[in-house]
Amino acid sequence: NAGVTQTPKFRVLKTGQSMTLLCAQDMNHEYMYWYRQDPGMGLRLIHYSVGEGTTAKGEVPDGYNVSRLKKQNFLLGLESAAPSQTSVYFCASTSASHSNQPQHFGDGTRLSIL
Amino acid sequence: RKEVEQDPGPFNVPEGATVAFNCTYSNSASQSFFWYRQDCRKEPKLLMSVYSSGNEDGRFTAQLNRASQYISLLIRDSKLSDSATYLCVVSLNTGFQKLVFGTGTRLLVSP
């Protein structure tokens, strides 16, 4: 009963380093999302995917890239980490585009950039 | 103006109290509405969807007023375990499901 799994759970990077966050879902969901959550702000959409092989920009995409090579996986990459990218990152998925479907979230990745 | 606005709180209430949270949204094209619960340093979890006619789930009652673009959540007989942040979320269907999150209202229930 895994649902949405994010790895790693925690990471500390130095400015300029790169890394990839992995999101995996076992619910056969078409739609997947990456959000960041910062103090005093609601979750903000970074990138999303409406199906295998497709990705699109969300509200705050700068500094991030994504890939959806397999339906169950959605990767978020930071090519050159910056302190402003220190945040908690959540992945989510949902079964359809219908607006009344809730999204299921992973338990987050806490990322610190020094 | 934020798309979804909530009072950040915190709301400090004793066990057994009734507490209400309000939320307003700015986009009249919003189609679906939710309350999510988020515990400290954890992921958001769906508490309940909000329907136009209002709906209840145990101690929780949600109301929607589309004309005023206003959503509410009422919690009766508060429990210690209700302590959390409650996120008001609206959904737009713009070719994909776009969720817009409020910053959350923090609830602290004390013995």
CSV table of N, CA and C in Angstrom, one decimal, chain B residues 31-107:
chain,number,residue,atom,x,y,z
B,31,GLN,N,-13.5,25.2,-9.7
B,31,GLN,CA,-14.6,24.2,-10.0
B,31,GLN,C,-14.8,23.3,-8.8
B,32,SER,N,-13.7,22.9,-8.1
B,32,SER,CA,-13.8,22.0,-7.0
B,32,SER,C,-13.1,22.5,-5.8
B,33,PHE,N,-13.5,22.0,-4.7
B,33,PHE,CA,-13.0,22.6,-3.4
B,33,PHE,C,-12.7,21.5,-2.4
B,34,PHE,N,-11.6,21.7,-1.7
B,34,PHE,CA,-11.2,20.7,-0.7
B,34,PHE,C,-10.7,21.3,0.5
B,35,TRP,N,-10.7,20.6,1.6
B,35,TRP,CA,-9.9,20.9,2.8
B,35,TRP,C,-8.9,19.7,2.9
B,36,TYR,N,-7.7,20.1,3.0
B,36,TYR,CA,-6.6,19.2,3.3
B,36,TYR,C,-6.1,19.4,4.7
B,37,ARG,N,-5.6,18.4,5.4
B,37,ARG,CA,-5.0,18.5,6.7
B,37,ARG,C,-3.5,18.3,6.5
B,38,GLN,N,-2.7,19.1,7.2
B,38,GLN,CA,-1.2,18.9,7.2
B,38,GLN,C,-0.7,18.9,8.6
B,39,ASP,N,-0.1,17.8,9.0
B,39,ASP,CA,0.5,17.7,10.3
B,39,ASP,C,2.0,18.3,10.2
B,40,CYS,N,2.5,18.7,11.3
B,40,CYS,CA,3.8,19.3,11.2
B,40,CYS,C,4.9,18.5,10.5
B,41,ARG,N,5.5,19.1,9.5
B,41,ARG,CA,6.5,18.4,8.7
B,41,ARG,C,6.1,17.2,7.9
B,42,LYS,N,4.8,17.1,7.7
B,42,LYS,CA,4.3,15.9,7.0
B,42,LYS,C,3.6,16.4,5.7
B,43,GLU,N,3.1,15.4,4.9
B,43,GLU,CA,2.5,15.7,3.6
B,43,GLU,C,1.0,16.1,3.9
B,44,PRO,N,0.4,16.9,3.0
B,44,PRO,CA,-1.0,17.2,3.0
B,44,PRO,C,-1.8,16.0,2.8
B,45,LYS,N,-2.9,15.8,3.5
B,45,LYS,CA,-3.8,14.7,3.3
B,45,LYS,C,-5.2,15.2,3.2
B,46,LEU,N,-5.9,14.6,2.2
B,46,LEU,CA,-7.3,15.1,2.0
B,46,LEU,C,-8.1,14.8,3.3
B,47,LEU,N,-8.8,15.9,3.7
B,47,LEU,CA,-9.7,15.8,4.8
B,47,LEU,C,-11.1,15.5,4.3
B,48,MET,N,-11.5,16.4,3.4
B,48,MET,CA,-12.8,16.3,2.8
B,48,MET,C,-13.0,17.2,1.6
B,49,SER,N,-13.8,16.7,0.6
B,49,SER,CA,-14.2,17.6,-0.5
B,49,SER,C,-15.3,18.5,0.0
B,50,VAL,N,-15.5,19.6,-0.7
B,50,VAL,CA,-16.6,20.5,-0.3
B,50,VAL,C,-17.6,20.6,-1.4
B,51,TYR,N,-18.8,20.3,-1.2
B,51,TYR,CA,-19.8,20.3,-2.2
B,51,TYR,C,-20.7,21.5,-2.0
B,52,SER,N,-21.4,21.9,-3.1
B,52,SER,CA,-22.2,23.1,-3.1
B,52,SER,C,-23.3,23.0,-2.1
B,53,SER,N,-23.8,21.8,-1.8
B,53,SER,CA,-25.0,21.7,-0.9
B,53,SER,C,-24.5,21.6,0.5
B,54,GLY,N,-23.2,21.7,0.7
B,54,GLY,CA,-22.6,21.5,2.1
B,54,GLY,C,-22.5,20.0,2.4
B,55,ASN,N,-21.6,19.6,3.1
B,55,ASN,CA,-21.4,18.2,3.4
B,55,ASN,C,-20.8,18.0,4.8
B,56,GLU,N,-21.0,16.8,5.4
B,56,GLU,CA,-20.6,16.5,6.7
B,56,GLU,C,-19.9,15.2,6.7
B,57,ASP,N,-18.9,15.1,7.5
B,57,ASP,CA,-18.2,13.8,7.7
B,57,ASP,C,-17.8,13.7,9.2
B,58,GLY,N,-18.7,13.0,9.9
B,58,GLY,CA,-18.5,12.9,11.3
B,58,GLY,C,-18.5,14.3,12.0
B,59,ARG,N,-17.5,14.6,12.7
B,59,ARG,CA,-17.4,15.9,13.4
B,59,ARG,C,-17.1,17.1,12.5
B,60,PHE,N,-16.9,16.9,11.2
B,60,PHE,CA,-16.5,17.9,10.3
B,60,PHE,C,-17.6,18.3,9.3
B,61,THR,N,-17.8,19.6,9.2
B,61,THR,CA,-18.8,20.1,8.2
B,61,THR,C,-18.2,21.1,7.4
B,62,ALA,N,-18.4,21.0,6.1
B,62,ALA,CA,-17.8,21.9,5.1
B,62,ALA,C,-19.0,22.6,4.4
B,63,GLN,N,-18.8,23.9,4.1
B,63,GLN,CA,-19.8,24.7,3.4
B,63,GLN,C,-19.1,25.4,2.3
B,64,LEU,N,-19.9,25.6,1.2
B,64,LEU,CA,-19.4,26.4,0.1
B,64,LEU,C,-20.4,27.5,-0.3
B,65,ASN,N,-20.0,28.7,-0.5
B,65,ASN,CA,-20.9,29.7,-1.0
B,65,ASN,C,-20.2,30.3,-2.3
B,66,ARG,N,-20.7,29.8,-3.4
B,66,ARG,CA,-20.1,30.2,-4.7
B,66,ARG,C,-20.3,31.7,-5.0
B,67,ALA,N,-21.4,32.2,-4.6
B,67,ALA,CA,-21.7,33.6,-4.8
B,67,ALA,C,-20.7,34.5,-4.1
B,68,SER,N,-20.4,34.2,-2.9
B,68,SER,CA,-19.4,35.0,-2.1
B,68,SER,C,-18.0,34.5,-2.3
B,69,GLN,N,-17.8,33.3,-2.9
B,69,GLN,CA,-16.5,32.7,-3.1
B,69,GLN,C,-15.9,32.5,-1.8
B,70,TYR,N,-16.6,31.7,-1.0
B,70,TYR,CA,-16.3,31.5,0.4
B,70,TYR,C,-16.5,30.1,0.8
B,71,ILE,N,-15.5,29.5,1.5
B,71,ILE,CA,-15.6,28.1,2.0
B,71,ILE,C,-15.3,28.1,3.5
B,72,SER,N,-16.0,27.2,4.1
B,72,SER,CA,-15.8,27.1,5.6
B,72,SER,C,-15.7,25.7,6.0
B,73,LEU,N,-15.0,25.5,7.2
B,73,LEU,CA,-14.9,24.2,7.8
B,73,LEU,C,-15.2,24.3,9.3
B,74,LEU,N,-16.1,23.5,9.7
B,74,LEU,CA,-16.5,23.5,11.1
B,74,LEU,C,-16.1,22.2,11.8
B,75,ILE,N,-15.4,22.3,12.9
B,75,ILE,CA,-15.0,21.1,13.6
B,75,ILE,C,-15.7,21.1,15.0
B,76,ARG,N,-16.5,20.1,15.2
B,76,ARG,CA,-17.2,20.0,16.5
B,76,ARG,C,-16.5,19.1,17.4
B,77,ASP,N,-16.7,19.3,18.7
B,77,ASP,CA,-16.1,18.4,19.7
B,77,ASP,C,-14.6,18.1,19.4
B,78,SER,N,-13.8,19.2,19.4
B,78,SER,CA,-12.4,19.1,19.0
B,78,SER,C,-11.7,18.1,19.9
B,79,LYS,N,-10.8,17.3,19.2
B,79,LYS,CA,-9.9,16.4,19.9
B,79,LYS,C,-8.5,16.9,19.8
B,80,LEU,N,-7.6,16.4,20.8
B,80,LEU,CA,-6.2,16.7,20.7
B,80,LEU,C,-5.6,16.4,19.4
B,81,SER,N,-6.1,15.3,18.8
B,81,SER,CA,-5.5,14.8,17.5
B,81,SER,C,-5.9,15.7,16.3
B,82,ASP,N,-6.8,16.6,16.6
B,82,ASP,CA,-7.2,17.6,15.5
B,82,ASP,C,-6.2,18.7,15.3
B,83,SER,N,-5.3,18.8,16.2
B,83,SER,CA,-4.2,19.8,16.1
B,83,SER,C,-3.4,19.6,14.8
B,84,ALA,N,-3.4,20.6,14.0
B,84,ALA,CA,-2.8,20.4,12.7
B,84,ALA,C,-3.0,21.8,11.9
B,85,THR,N,-2.5,21.8,10.7
B,85,THR,CA,-2.8,23.0,9.8
B,85,THR,C,-3.8,22.5,8.8
B,86,TYR,N,-4.8,23.3,8.6
B,86,TYR,CA,-5.9,23.0,7.6
B,86,TYR,C,-5.7,23.9,6.4
B,87,LEU,N,-5.6,23.2,5.3
B,87,LEU,CA,-5.3,23.9,4.0
B,87,LEU,C,-6.6,24.0,3.2
B,88,CYS,N,-7.0,25.2,2.8
B,88,CYS,CA,-8.1,25.4,1.9
B,88,CYS,C,-7.5,25.3,0.5
B,89,VAL,N,-8.2,24.5,-0.3
B,89,VAL,CA,-7.6,24.2,-1.7
B,89,VAL,C,-8.7,24.3,-2.7
B,90,VAL,N,-8.5,25.0,-3.8
B,90,VAL,CA,-9.5,25.1,-4.9
B,90,VAL,C,-8.8,24.5,-6.1
B,91,SER,N,-9.7,24.0,-7.0
B,91,SER,CA,-9.2,23.3,-8.2
B,91,SER,C,-9.7,24.0,-9.4
B,92,LEU,N,-8.8,24.2,-10.4
B,92,LEU,CA,-9.2,24.7,-11.7
B,92,LEU,C,-8.9,23.6,-12.7
B,93,ASN,N,-9.8,23.5,-13.7
B,93,ASN,CA,-9.5,22.5,-14.7
B,93,ASN,C,-9.1,23.3,-16.0
B,94,THR,N,-7.8,23.4,-16.1
B,94,THR,CA,-7.3,24.2,-17.2
B,94,THR,C,-6.6,23.3,-18.2
B,95,GLY,N,-7.2,22.1,-18.5
B,95,GLY,CA,-6.6,21.1,-19.3
B,95,GLY,C,-5.8,20.1,-18.5
B,96,PHE,N,-5.5,20.5,-17.3
B,96,PHE,CA,-5.0,19.5,-16.3
B,96,PHE,C,-5.6,20.1,-14.9
B,97,GLN,N,-5.6,19.2,-13.9
B,97,GLN,CA,-6.1,19.6,-12.6
B,97,GLN,C,-5.1,20.5,-11.9
B,98,LYS,N,-5.4,21.8,-11.8
B,98,LYS,CA,-4.5,22.7,-11.1
B,98,LYS,C,-5.1,23.0,-9.7
B,99,LEU,N,-4.4,22.7,-8.7
B,99,LEU,CA,-4.8,23.0,-7.4
B,99,LEU,C,-4.1,24.3,-6.9
B,100,VAL,N,-4.9,25.1,-6.3
B,100,VAL,CA,-4.3,26.3,-5.7
B,100,VAL,C,-4.5,26.2,-4.2
B,101,PHE,N,-3.4,26.4,-3.4
B,101,PHE,CA,-3.5,26.1,-2.0
B,101,PHE,C,-3.5,27.4,-1.2
B,102,GLY,N,-4.3,27.5,-0.2
B,102,GLY,CA,-4.1,28.5,0.8
B,102,GLY,C,-2.9,28.2,1.7
B,103,THR,N,-2.5,29.2,2.5
B,103,THR,CA,-1.3,29.0,3.3
B,103,THR,C,-1.6,28.2,4.6
B,104,GLY,N,-2.9,28.0,4.8
B,104,GLY,CA,-3.2,27.1,5.9
B,104,GLY,C,-3.6,27.9,7.2
B,105,THR,N,-4.5,27.3,8.0
B,105,THR,CA,-4.9,27.8,9.3
B,105,THR,C,-4.4,26.8,10.3
B,106,ARG,N,-3.7,27.2,11.3
B,106,ARG,CA,-3.1,26.3,12.3
B,106,ARG,C,-4.1,26.2,13.5
B,107,LEU,N,-4.4,25.0,13.9
B,107,LEU,CA,-5.3,24.7,15.0
B,107,LEU,C,-4.5,24.0,16.1
